[in-house]
mmCIF file of C-alpha atoms and ligand atoms in Angstrom:
data_model
loop_
_atom_site.group_PDB
_atom_site.id
_atom_site.type_symbol
_atom_site.label_atom_id
_atom_site.label_comp_id
_atom_site.label_asym_id
_atom_site.label_seq_id
_atom_site.Cartn_x
_atom_site.Cartn_y
_atom_site.Cartn_z
ATOM 1 C CA MET A 1 20.427 -46.531 40.601
ATOM 2 C CA SER A 2 23.689 -44.185 40.375
ATOM 3 C CA ALA A 3 23.760 -39.946 40.003
ATOM 4 C CA GLY A 4 24.993 -40.468 36.026
ATOM 5 C CA THR A 5 22.183 -42.610 35.194
ATOM 6 C CA HIS A 6 20.065 -40.691 36.783
ATOM 7 C CA LEU A 7 21.372 -37.611 35.203
ATOM 8 C CA PHE A 8 21.298 -39.237 31.872
ATOM 9 C CA SER A 9 17.449 -40.395 32.178
ATOM 10 C CA ARG A 10 16.371 -37.704 33.555
ATOM 11 C CA ALA A 11 17.671 -35.212 30.293
ATOM 12 C CA ALA A 12 16.688 -38.304 28.023
ATOM 13 C CA LEU A 13 12.934 -36.747 29.860
ATOM 14 C CA LEU A 14 13.754 -33.705 29.172
ATOM 15 C CA GLY A 15 14.710 -34.229 26.298
ATOM 16 C CA LEU A 16 11.146 -35.900 24.947
ATOM 17 C CA ILE A 17 9.492 -34.017 26.540
ATOM 18 C CA GLY A 18 11.486 -31.037 24.612
ATOM 19 C CA ALA A 19 10.777 -32.468 21.454
ATOM 20 C CA ALA A 20 7.448 -32.831 21.414
ATOM 21 C CA ALA A 21 6.359 -29.578 22.478
ATOM 22 C CA LEU A 22 8.364 -28.510 20.038
ATOM 23 C CA ALA A 23 6.280 -31.179 17.512
ATOM 24 C CA SER A 24 3.153 -29.975 19.100
ATOM 25 C CA THR A 25 3.349 -26.425 19.108
ATOM 26 C CA SER A 26 4.919 -26.807 14.932
ATOM 27 C CA ALA A 27 1.755 -28.619 14.321
ATOM 28 C CA LEU A 28 -0.051 -25.838 15.551
ATOM 29 C CA ALA A 29 1.790 -23.644 13.788
ATOM 30 C CA GLN A 30 0.768 -25.002 10.983
ATOM 31 C CA GLU A 31 -2.400 -24.922 11.084
ATOM 32 C CA THR A 32 -3.733 -22.622 13.909
ATOM 33 C CA VAL A 33 -4.113 -18.763 13.451
ATOM 34 C CA LYS A 34 -4.001 -17.113 16.998
ATOM 35 C CA ILE A 35 -5.264 -13.586 17.934
ATOM 36 C CA GLY A 36 -4.716 -12.190 21.189
ATOM 37 C CA LEU A 37 -7.993 -9.560 21.841
ATOM 38 C CA ILE A 38 -7.466 -7.063 23.954
ATOM 39 C CA VAL A 39 -10.245 -4.604 24.706
ATOM 40 C CA PRO A 40 -12.010 -3.501 28.345
ATOM 41 C CA MET A 41 -14.107 -5.936 29.307
ATOM 42 C CA THR A 42 -14.258 -3.792 32.634
ATOM 43 C CA GLY A 43 -14.971 -0.179 33.894
ATOM 44 C CA GLY A 44 -15.721 2.664 31.671
ATOM 45 C CA GLN A 45 -14.320 1.917 28.731
ATOM 46 C CA ALA A 46 -16.402 -1.368 28.886
ATOM 47 C CA SER A 47 -19.360 -0.604 25.907
ATOM 48 C CA THR A 48 -15.643 -0.407 23.096
ATOM 49 C CA GLY A 49 -14.193 -4.201 25.001
ATOM 50 C CA LYS A 50 -18.184 -5.557 24.577
ATOM 51 C CA GLN A 51 -18.153 -3.772 20.703
ATOM 52 C CA ILE A 52 -15.118 -5.097 19.562
ATOM 53 C CA ASP A 53 -15.470 -8.421 20.709
ATOM 54 C CA ASN A 54 -19.926 -9.079 19.376
ATOM 55 C CA ALA A 55 -18.004 -7.885 15.471
ATOM 56 C CA ILE A 56 -15.728 -10.326 15.744
ATOM 57 C CA LYS A 57 -17.392 -13.270 16.847
ATOM 58 C CA LEU A 58 -20.622 -12.064 14.022
ATOM 59 C CA TYR A 59 -18.177 -12.045 11.396
ATOM 60 C CA MET A 60 -16.297 -15.202 12.193
ATOM 61 C CA GLN A 61 -20.503 -17.052 12.547
ATOM 62 C CA GLN A 62 -20.825 -15.418 9.127
ATOM 63 C CA ASN A 63 -17.302 -16.288 7.455
ATOM 64 C CA GLY A 64 -16.477 -19.164 8.947
ATOM 65 C CA ASP A 65 -13.005 -19.942 11.813
ATOM 66 C CA THR A 66 -11.229 -21.541 8.421
ATOM 67 C CA VAL A 67 -9.053 -19.353 6.926
ATOM 68 C CA ALA A 68 -6.704 -20.166 3.577
ATOM 69 C CA GLY A 69 -6.500 -23.754 5.621
ATOM 70 C CA LYS A 70 -6.363 -22.351 8.742
ATOM 71 C CA LYS A 71 -8.114 -21.921 12.029
ATOM 72 C CA ILE A 72 -8.679 -19.144 13.799
ATOM 73 C CA GLU A 73 -8.924 -18.507 17.401
ATOM 74 C CA VAL A 74 -8.953 -15.575 19.266
ATOM 75 C CA ILE A 75 -8.009 -15.691 22.660
ATOM 76 C CA LEU A 76 -9.938 -12.910 24.362
ATOM 77 C CA LYS A 77 -8.627 -10.862 27.853
ATOM 78 C CA ASP A 78 -9.805 -7.531 28.834
ATOM 79 C CA ASP A 79 -6.475 -4.885 30.669
ATOM 80 C CA ALA A 80 -10.020 -2.546 31.350
ATOM 81 C CA ALA A 81 -8.987 -0.337 29.792
ATOM 82 C CA LEU A 82 -5.417 0.271 31.679
ATOM 83 C CA PRO A 83 -1.560 0.084 30.131
ATOM 84 C CA ASP A 84 0.229 -1.806 32.797
ATOM 85 C CA ASN A 85 -2.245 -4.229 32.805
ATOM 86 C CA THR A 86 -2.253 -4.326 29.114
ATOM 87 C CA LYS A 87 1.759 -4.849 28.956
ATOM 88 C CA ARG A 88 1.575 -7.492 30.142
ATOM 89 C CA LEU A 89 -1.348 -9.852 28.518
ATOM 90 C CA SER A 90 0.333 -8.512 25.348
ATOM 91 C CA GLN A 91 3.596 -10.706 27.005
ATOM 92 C CA GLU A 92 1.445 -13.429 28.719
ATOM 93 C CA LEU A 93 -0.234 -13.964 24.624
ATOM 94 C CA ILE A 94 2.595 -13.409 22.963
ATOM 95 C CA VAL A 95 5.241 -15.322 25.372
ATOM 96 C CA ASN A 96 3.258 -18.206 26.280
ATOM 97 C CA ASP A 97 0.056 -17.852 23.563
ATOM 98 C CA LYS A 98 2.448 -16.889 21.066
ATOM 99 C CA VAL A 99 -0.173 -15.804 19.776
ATOM 100 C CA ASN A 100 0.240 -14.343 15.577
ATOM 101 C CA ILE A 101 -1.883 -11.252 16.421
ATOM 102 C CA ILE A 102 -2.380 -9.156 19.114
ATOM 103 C CA ALA A 103 -5.016 -6.702 18.439
ATOM 104 C CA GLY A 104 -7.759 -4.506 19.910
ATOM 105 C CA PHE A 105 -6.800 -1.933 22.356
ATOM 106 C CA GLY A 106 -9.571 0.130 23.737
ATOM 107 C CA VAL A 107 -8.054 3.722 24.372
ATOM 108 C CA THR A 108 -4.081 4.600 23.332
ATOM 109 C CA PRO A 109 -2.175 4.751 26.335
ATOM 110 C CA ALA A 110 -3.235 1.355 26.007
ATOM 111 C CA ALA A 111 -2.165 0.834 22.172
ATOM 112 C CA LEU A 112 0.765 2.359 22.540
ATOM 113 C CA ALA A 113 1.858 0.336 25.970
ATOM 114 C CA ALA A 114 2.121 -3.226 23.037
ATOM 115 C CA ALA A 115 4.380 -1.378 20.532
ATOM 116 C CA PRO A 116 7.789 -1.819 21.642
ATOM 117 C CA LEU A 117 5.971 -5.553 21.527
ATOM 118 C CA ALA A 118 4.663 -6.302 19.268
ATOM 119 C CA THR A 119 8.104 -4.037 17.407
ATOM 120 C CA GLN A 120 10.568 -6.833 19.541
ATOM 121 C CA ALA A 121 8.374 -9.853 18.346
ATOM 122 C CA LYS A 122 7.431 -8.974 15.062
ATOM 123 C CA VAL A 123 3.773 -10.134 15.641
ATOM 124 C CA PRO A 124 0.937 -7.146 13.838
ATOM 125 C CA GLU A 125 -0.774 -5.194 16.386
ATOM 126 C CA ILE A 126 -4.302 -4.508 14.493
ATOM 127 C CA VAL A 127 -5.783 -0.755 15.968
ATOM 128 C CA MET A 128 -9.523 -1.890 16.700
ATOM 129 C CA ALA A 129 -10.265 1.777 18.465
ATOM 130 C CA ALA A 130 -8.274 4.228 19.339
ATOM 131 C CA GLY A 131 -7.730 6.860 17.765
ATOM 132 C CA THR A 132 -4.409 9.163 18.507
ATOM 133 C CA SER A 133 -3.004 10.160 15.626
ATOM 134 C CA ILE A 134 1.225 9.060 16.001
ATOM 135 C CA ILE A 135 0.059 5.204 17.213
ATOM 136 C CA THR A 136 0.981 4.095 13.681
ATOM 137 C CA GLU A 137 4.131 5.646 14.171
ATOM 138 C CA LYS A 138 4.950 4.525 16.960
ATOM 139 C CA SER A 139 5.797 0.354 15.471
ATOM 140 C CA PRO A 140 6.028 -0.820 11.619
ATOM 141 C CA TYR A 141 3.998 -3.988 13.059
ATOM 142 C CA ILE A 142 0.725 -1.883 13.706
ATOM 143 C CA VAL A 143 -2.258 -1.283 11.331
ATOM 144 C CA ARG A 144 -5.403 0.787 12.451
ATOM 145 C CA THR A 145 -8.443 -0.665 11.313
ATOM 146 C CA SER A 146 -10.224 2.873 13.006
ATOM 147 C CA PHE A 147 -10.018 5.846 12.840
ATOM 148 C CA THR A 148 -8.080 8.832 14.291
ATOM 149 C CA LEU A 149 -9.667 13.082 15.313
ATOM 150 C CA PRO A 150 -7.969 15.050 13.873
ATOM 151 C CA GLN A 151 -10.114 12.766 10.153
ATOM 152 C CA SER A 152 -13.325 13.863 12.078
ATOM 153 C CA SER A 153 -11.997 16.829 14.310
ATOM 154 C CA THR A 154 -10.623 17.912 10.932
ATOM 155 C CA VAL A 155 -13.759 17.863 9.537
ATOM 156 C CA ILE A 156 -16.469 19.498 12.269
ATOM 157 C CA GLY A 157 -13.898 22.484 11.965
ATOM 158 C CA ASP A 158 -14.449 23.622 8.278
ATOM 159 C CA TRP A 159 -18.263 22.991 8.570
ATOM 160 C CA ALA A 160 -19.003 24.853 12.025
ATOM 161 C CA VAL A 161 -17.334 27.571 10.560
ATOM 162 C CA LYS A 162 -19.086 27.549 7.048
ATOM 163 C CA ASN A 163 -22.335 27.375 9.372
ATOM 164 C CA GLY A 164 -22.785 30.013 10.682
ATOM 165 C CA ILE A 165 -21.448 28.982 14.095
ATOM 166 C CA GLN A 166 -18.859 32.029 14.956
ATOM 167 C CA LYS A 167 -18.256 31.313 19.160
ATOM 168 C CA VAL A 168 -17.450 28.223 20.108
ATOM 169 C CA ALA A 169 -16.853 26.881 24.110
ATOM 170 C CA VAL A 170 -14.333 23.098 24.093
ATOM 171 C CA LEU A 171 -14.359 19.942 26.840
ATOM 172 C CA VAL A 172 -12.877 17.549 26.270
ATOM 173 C CA SER A 173 -10.723 14.436 27.388
ATOM 174 C CA ASP A 174 -7.508 15.307 28.848
ATOM 175 C CA TYR A 175 -6.115 12.605 27.544
ATOM 176 C CA ALA A 176 -4.108 12.173 23.754
ATOM 177 C CA PRO A 177 -6.950 11.484 22.262
ATOM 178 C CA GLY A 178 -7.879 15.219 23.331
ATOM 179 C CA ALA A 179 -5.429 16.753 22.703
ATOM 180 C CA ASP A 180 -5.469 15.678 19.007
ATOM 181 C CA ALA A 181 -9.368 16.764 18.559
ATOM 182 C CA LEU A 182 -8.841 19.583 20.445
ATOM 183 C CA ALA A 183 -5.344 21.313 17.982
ATOM 184 C CA SER A 184 -7.321 19.558 14.853
ATOM 185 C CA PHE A 185 -10.447 22.203 15.288
ATOM 186 C CA LYS A 186 -8.210 25.019 16.316
ATOM 187 C CA GLU A 187 -5.921 25.576 13.286
ATOM 188 C CA HIS A 188 -9.294 24.951 10.902
ATOM 189 C CA PHE A 189 -12.329 26.963 12.965
ATOM 190 C CA GLU A 190 -9.604 29.161 14.230
ATOM 191 C CA GLY A 191 -7.903 29.441 10.932
ATOM 192 C CA GLY A 192 -10.990 29.968 9.194
ATOM 193 C CA GLY A 193 -12.353 33.002 11.524
ATOM 194 C CA GLY A 194 -14.530 30.597 14.448
ATOM 195 C CA LYS A 195 -12.576 31.506 18.064
ATOM 196 C CA ILE A 196 -12.766 29.647 20.948
ATOM 197 C CA VAL A 197 -14.179 31.637 23.774
ATOM 198 C CA GLU A 198 -12.570 28.498 26.375
ATOM 199 C CA GLU A 199 -10.986 25.409 26.545
ATOM 200 C CA VAL A 200 -11.408 22.755 29.076
ATOM 201 C CA LYS A 201 -10.154 18.796 30.329
ATOM 202 C CA VAL A 202 -11.919 16.420 32.076
ATOM 203 C CA PRO A 203 -9.810 13.226 33.401
ATOM 204 C CA LEU A 204 -10.441 10.292 31.294
ATOM 205 C CA ALA A 205 -11.950 7.611 34.939
ATOM 206 C CA ASN A 206 -15.436 8.803 35.533
ATOM 207 C CA PRO A 207 -15.438 13.136 34.456
ATOM 208 C CA ASP A 208 -17.847 15.400 36.244
ATOM 209 C CA PHE A 209 -19.470 17.138 33.415
ATOM 210 C CA ALA A 210 -21.352 19.193 36.088
ATOM 211 C CA PRO A 211 -18.839 22.526 36.662
ATOM 212 C CA PHE A 212 -18.223 22.670 33.151
ATOM 213 C CA LEU A 213 -21.887 22.529 31.721
ATOM 214 C CA GLN A 214 -22.881 25.766 34.307
ATOM 215 C CA ARG A 215 -19.971 27.903 32.533
ATOM 216 C CA MET A 216 -21.647 27.021 29.461
ATOM 217 C CA LYS A 217 -25.164 28.018 30.478
ATOM 218 C CA ASP A 218 -23.428 31.589 31.442
ATOM 219 C CA ALA A 219 -21.227 32.381 29.169
ATOM 220 C CA LYS A 220 -23.480 31.669 25.892
ATOM 221 C CA PRO A 221 -21.327 30.573 22.854
ATOM 222 C CA ASP A 222 -23.422 28.930 20.204
ATOM 223 C CA ALA A 223 -21.867 25.805 19.936
ATOM 224 C CA MET A 224 -20.050 23.982 22.468
ATOM 225 C CA PHE A 225 -17.120 21.061 21.029
ATOM 226 C CA VAL A 226 -16.937 17.456 22.239
ATOM 227 C CA PHE A 227 -14.687 15.114 22.803
ATOM 228 C CA VAL A 228 -15.583 12.112 25.022
ATOM 229 C CA PRO A 229 -14.905 8.177 24.124
ATOM 230 C CA ALA A 230 -16.733 5.923 23.512
ATOM 231 C CA GLY A 231 -18.941 4.782 26.452
ATOM 232 C CA GLN A 232 -18.928 7.856 27.897
ATOM 233 C CA GLY A 233 -21.484 10.661 25.756
ATOM 234 C CA GLY A 234 -24.413 8.710 27.381
ATOM 235 C CA ASN A 235 -23.846 10.368 30.813
ATOM 236 C CA PHE A 236 -22.722 13.441 29.043
ATOM 237 C CA MET A 237 -25.974 14.499 27.157
ATOM 238 C CA LYS A 238 -27.659 13.375 31.163
ATOM 239 C CA GLN A 239 -25.389 16.029 32.948
ATOM 240 C CA TYR A 240 -26.328 18.204 29.601
ATOM 241 C CA VAL A 241 -30.056 18.179 30.293
ATOM 242 C CA GLU A 242 -29.934 18.354 34.154
ATOM 243 C CA ARG A 243 -28.073 21.464 33.871
ATOM 244 C CA GLY A 244 -30.986 22.809 31.549
ATOM 245 C CA LEU A 245 -28.407 22.805 28.289
ATOM 246 C CA ASP A 246 -31.064 21.140 26.414
ATOM 247 C CA LYS A 247 -33.522 23.791 26.767
ATOM 248 C CA SER A 248 -30.029 26.992 26.215
ATOM 249 C CA GLY A 249 -29.724 26.315 22.622
ATOM 250 C CA ILE A 250 -26.351 25.812 23.179
ATOM 251 C CA LYS A 251 -25.591 22.600 20.759
ATOM 252 C CA VAL A 252 -23.014 20.403 20.630
ATOM 253 C CA ILE A 253 -20.768 20.017 17.925
ATOM 254 C CA GLY A 254 -17.885 17.867 17.384
ATOM 255 C CA PRO A 255 -16.270 14.894 16.421
ATOM 256 C CA GLY A 256 -18.727 11.778 16.309
ATOM 257 C CA ASP A 257 -18.207 9.371 19.497
ATOM 258 C CA VAL A 258 -20.102 11.556 21.841
ATOM 259 C CA MET A 259 -23.038 10.162 19.522
ATOM 260 C CA ASP A 260 -22.074 6.660 19.806
ATOM 261 C CA ASP A 261 -24.547 4.738 18.123
ATOM 262 C CA ASP A 262 -24.611 2.100 20.979
ATOM 263 C CA LEU A 263 -25.956 4.894 23.891
ATOM 264 C CA LEU A 264 -27.305 6.730 21.199
ATOM 265 C CA ASN A 265 -31.046 5.878 21.404
ATOM 266 C CA ASN A 266 -31.023 6.294 25.673
ATOM 267 C CA MET A 267 -29.678 9.324 25.066
ATOM 268 C CA GLY A 268 -33.534 10.938 24.789
ATOM 269 C CA ASP A 269 -34.542 13.846 22.472
ATOM 270 C CA ALA A 270 -31.695 16.961 23.608
ATOM 271 C CA ALA A 271 -29.346 15.241 20.928
ATOM 272 C CA ILE A 272 -31.788 15.896 18.304
ATOM 273 C CA GLY A 273 -29.518 18.450 16.497
ATOM 274 C CA ALA A 274 -26.356 17.732 17.452
ATOM 275 C CA VAL A 275 -23.622 17.660 14.557
ATOM 276 C CA THR A 276 -20.934 15.875 14.833
ATOM 277 C CA ALA A 277 -17.980 14.752 12.330
ATOM 278 C CA HIS A 278 -18.269 11.015 12.255
ATOM 279 C CA ILE A 279 -17.211 7.600 9.884
ATOM 280 C CA TYR A 280 -19.516 5.289 11.014
ATOM 281 C CA SER A 281 -22.812 5.993 11.394
ATOM 282 C CA ALA A 282 -25.577 3.355 12.333
ATOM 283 C CA ALA A 283 -27.755 4.824 9.162
ATOM 284 C CA HIS A 284 -25.524 4.870 6.182
ATOM 285 C CA PRO A 285 -26.452 4.085 3.743
ATOM 286 C CA SER A 286 -25.472 0.754 2.061
ATOM 287 C CA GLN A 287 -26.908 -2.536 1.595
ATOM 288 C CA LYS A 288 -23.458 -3.244 3.538
ATOM 289 C CA ASN A 289 -24.467 -1.776 6.371
ATOM 290 C CA LYS A 290 -27.877 -2.490 6.837
ATOM 291 C CA ASP A 291 -27.238 -6.319 6.753
ATOM 292 C CA PHE A 292 -24.745 -5.700 9.357
ATOM 293 C CA VAL A 293 -26.796 -3.634 10.892
ATOM 294 C CA ALA A 294 -29.673 -6.168 11.362
ATOM 295 C CA ALA A 295 -27.486 -9.186 11.414
ATOM 296 C CA TYR A 296 -25.396 -7.262 14.432
ATOM 297 C CA GLU A 297 -28.590 -6.291 15.694
ATOM 298 C CA LYS A 298 -30.431 -10.136 15.290
ATOM 299 C CA ALA A 299 -27.513 -11.408 18.005
ATOM 300 C CA TYR A 300 -27.057 -8.974 19.954
ATOM 301 C CA GLY A 301 -30.249 -6.582 20.868
ATOM 302 C CA THR A 302 -29.014 -4.280 20.428
ATOM 303 C CA ARG A 303 -27.136 -1.553 17.773
ATOM 304 C CA PRO A 304 -23.908 -1.289 16.879
ATOM 305 C CA GLY A 305 -21.461 1.834 17.205
ATOM 306 C CA PHE A 306 -17.764 2.825 15.165
ATOM 307 C CA MET A 307 -16.142 0.256 17.643
ATOM 308 C CA ALA A 308 -17.696 -2.068 16.457
ATOM 309 C CA VAL A 309 -17.287 -1.885 12.717
ATOM 310 C CA GLY A 310 -13.804 -0.931 13.508
ATOM 311 C CA GLY A 311 -13.577 -5.083 15.590
ATOM 312 C CA TYR A 312 -15.876 -6.258 12.396
ATOM 313 C CA ASP A 313 -12.282 -4.863 9.179
ATOM 314 C CA GLY A 314 -10.270 -5.442 11.617
ATOM 315 C CA ILE A 315 -10.702 -9.161 11.603
ATOM 316 C CA HIS A 316 -11.389 -8.761 8.421
ATOM 317 C CA LEU A 317 -8.304 -7.000 7.309
ATOM 318 C CA VAL A 318 -7.117 -10.425 9.413
ATOM 319 C CA TYR A 319 -8.487 -12.570 7.051
ATOM 320 C CA GLU A 320 -7.379 -11.261 3.751
ATOM 321 C CA ALA A 321 -4.324 -11.107 4.901
ATOM 322 C CA LEU A 322 -4.223 -14.727 5.252
ATOM 323 C CA LYS A 323 -5.661 -15.340 2.450
ATOM 324 C CA LYS A 324 -2.978 -14.009 0.630
ATOM 325 C CA THR A 325 -0.608 -15.132 2.006
ATOM 326 C CA GLY A 326 -1.579 -18.821 1.505
ATOM 327 C CA GLY A 327 -1.440 -18.615 5.092
ATOM 328 C CA LYS A 328 1.754 -17.732 5.631
ATOM 329 C CA ALA A 329 1.046 -16.742 9.295
ATOM 330 C CA ASP A 330 3.834 -15.020 10.553
ATOM 331 C CA GLY A 331 4.440 -10.594 11.594
ATOM 332 C CA ASP A 332 6.009 -9.444 8.119
ATOM 333 C CA SER A 333 3.871 -11.648 5.704
ATOM 334 C CA LEU A 334 1.299 -10.450 6.854
ATOM 335 C CA ILE A 335 1.973 -6.342 7.513
ATOM 336 C CA ALA A 336 3.011 -6.757 3.956
ATOM 337 C CA ALA A 337 -0.291 -8.891 3.254
ATOM 338 C CA MET A 338 -2.092 -5.670 4.265
ATOM 339 C CA LYS A 339 -0.780 -2.423 3.059
ATOM 340 C CA GLY A 340 -2.670 -1.251 0.915
ATOM 341 C CA MET A 341 -5.800 -3.441 1.566
ATOM 342 C CA ALA A 342 -8.690 -1.876 -0.121
ATOM 343 C CA TRP A 343 -12.838 -2.442 0.696
ATOM 344 C CA GLU A 344 -16.171 -1.254 1.505
ATOM 345 C CA SER A 345 -16.934 -1.504 5.182
ATOM 346 C CA PRO A 346 -20.266 -1.499 6.631
ATOM 347 C CA ARG A 347 -18.978 2.856 7.240
ATOM 348 C CA GLY A 348 -18.577 2.800 3.527
ATOM 349 C CA PRO A 349 -15.080 2.729 1.048
ATOM 350 C CA ILE A 350 -11.760 2.284 3.268
ATOM 351 C CA SER A 351 -8.006 0.781 2.881
ATOM 352 C CA ILE A 352 -4.741 1.018 4.526
ATOM 353 C CA ASP A 353 -2.327 3.641 3.498
ATOM 354 C CA PRO A 354 0.336 1.882 2.185
ATOM 355 C CA GLU A 355 2.793 4.594 3.964
ATOM 356 C CA THR A 356 2.036 4.833 6.545
ATOM 357 C CA ARG A 357 -0.653 1.770 7.705
ATOM 358 C CA ASP A 358 -3.344 3.845 8.972
ATOM 359 C CA ILE A 359 -6.913 4.345 7.647
ATOM 360 C CA VAL A 360 -7.929 6.326 4.698
ATOM 361 C CA GLN A 361 -11.549 6.346 4.903
ATOM 362 C CA ASN A 362 -14.555 8.658 4.423
ATOM 363 C CA VAL A 363 -15.772 11.488 7.274
ATOM 364 C CA TYR A 364 -19.601 11.737 7.240
ATOM 365 C CA ILE A 365 -21.216 15.475 8.750
ATOM 366 C CA ARG A 366 -24.500 14.174 10.415
ATOM 367 C CA LYS A 367 -26.789 15.785 12.478
ATOM 368 C CA VAL A 368 -29.421 13.195 15.041
ATOM 369 C CA GLU A 369 -32.699 13.079 14.108
ATOM 370 C CA LYS A 370 -35.940 10.978 15.658
ATOM 371 C CA LYS A 371 -36.305 8.517 12.413
ATOM 372 C CA ASP A 372 -40.171 6.191 13.330
ATOM 373 C CA GLY A 373 -39.208 6.198 16.963
ATOM 374 C CA GLN A 374 -35.024 6.231 17.543
ATOM 375 C CA LEU A 375 -32.586 8.592 17.073
ATOM 376 C CA TYR A 376 -29.743 8.764 14.858
ATOM 377 C CA ASN A 377 -27.158 10.458 13.193
ATOM 378 C CA ILE A 378 -28.437 10.926 9.704
ATOM 379 C CA GLU A 379 -25.171 11.698 7.161
ATOM 380 C CA PHE A 380 -26.153 15.062 4.567
ATOM 381 C CA ALA A 381 -22.218 15.539 4.103
ATOM 382 C CA THR A 382 -19.585 13.128 2.937
ATOM 383 C CA PHE A 383 -15.400 14.371 2.390
ATOM 384 C CA GLY A 384 -12.694 12.321 1.820
ATOM 385 C CA PRO A 385 -11.146 9.455 0.998
ATOM 386 C CA ILE A 386 -9.204 11.008 4.136
ATOM 387 C CA LYS A 387 -5.710 10.085 5.451
ATOM 388 C CA ASP A 388 -5.260 11.127 8.776
ATOM 389 C CA PRO A 389 -4.843 14.645 8.415
ATOM 390 C CA GLY A 390 -3.143 14.896 11.396
ATOM 391 C CA LYS A 391 0.596 12.767 9.855
ATOM 392 C CA LEU A 392 0.297 15.082 7.199
ATOM 393 C CA LYS A 393 0.424 18.367 8.917
ATOM 394 C CA LYS A 394 4.563 16.359 9.480
HETATM 395 C C1 LIG B 1 -8.423 6.308 22.472
HETATM 396 O O1 LIG B 1 -8.286 6.732 23.868
HETATM 397 O O2 LIG B 1 -7.143 7.432 21.599
HETATM 398 C C2 LIG B 1 -9.998 6.485 21.885
HETATM 399 C C3 LIG B 1 -10.683 5.851 23.017
HETATM 400 C C4 LIG B 1 -12.352 6.330 22.938
HETATM 401 C C5 LIG B 1 -12.564 7.176 21.606
HETATM 402 C C6 LIG B 1 -11.611 8.099 20.831
HETATM 403 C C7 LIG B 1 -10.042 7.459 21.381
HETATM 404 O O3 LIG B 1 -13.747 6.981 21.702
#
């Protein structure tokens, strides 16, 4: 065989492979909508990933895995909540797997790491967990189905001053959502005449709460405002009891992350009386939620928390957007369809703000109570619908 013939046949072969690959990608592109789900399944934030993965699987069992003629394929990746992993996995999913959507994002740094890639590739990024206000401003392809910290922290700030709490010590996780929680609580609590007597920031990874709790006991504030991300509330309450805070009369208030339903029932009676403001309680008294909780418990043997609801609503948003576009799955069509969408979630009525692509929802004030031998966040006041107050200020 001459060199020339060899080259020609090789080129022809490559051409054939290329054509075949193209044909199969376009056939796939027509029939399958791929979602790259990037969540922490290991490490300190693993409960977030597990809740979201569970909820998405449950939704797809209930609603089928085909919508608008498209088969929905979810590709699950564990980023252990480390943003470098999130970035690499997003890139791989977009470039190699050719996903139509990236979703999940258990923590703010992960959601932010993926934002430039979503913009570049025009791939929707559905944020199902992270809660820092600024996230949705980082790409026109980001839509959020979780919550923002200012939504809950402003409400608990107002509630605290109106309910005789004058002196508060603050403990927040030392990263962006903690800063958002503190700033928005402070504005409302001090704006109403309350006084913050102490502010402590604890590391995100493996925090030790003990030194702070000892100081709290000595300083005797009326209450302590606590923001720790989902997954850490159990450990916080364990140390709260070990340091004797449960006997000191210093109650826990804050956004509801610390009282995540996923962990609440194992926290013990020390949690009883904690008042938090949040977007979801497993005890939310709607039929939609009763059905959701029953199905989730039946499937997984545990109670869903607020992260599960972010995942359940996130996949619902994808399904409804595809129905609206008639199965068109390019980023611009999907984002246009998602803007302004409104529906009833297990948490209550929610919608996607067409301007900011952020979630608009009620915030409920709840108190931990024992019901039929189990601990629940019992909702007793509703505020909303609330747009992210973090953005309204700008
Ligand atoms: C976040 O990193 O944005 C985050 C994670 C868990 C929460 C709240 C916020 O519960």
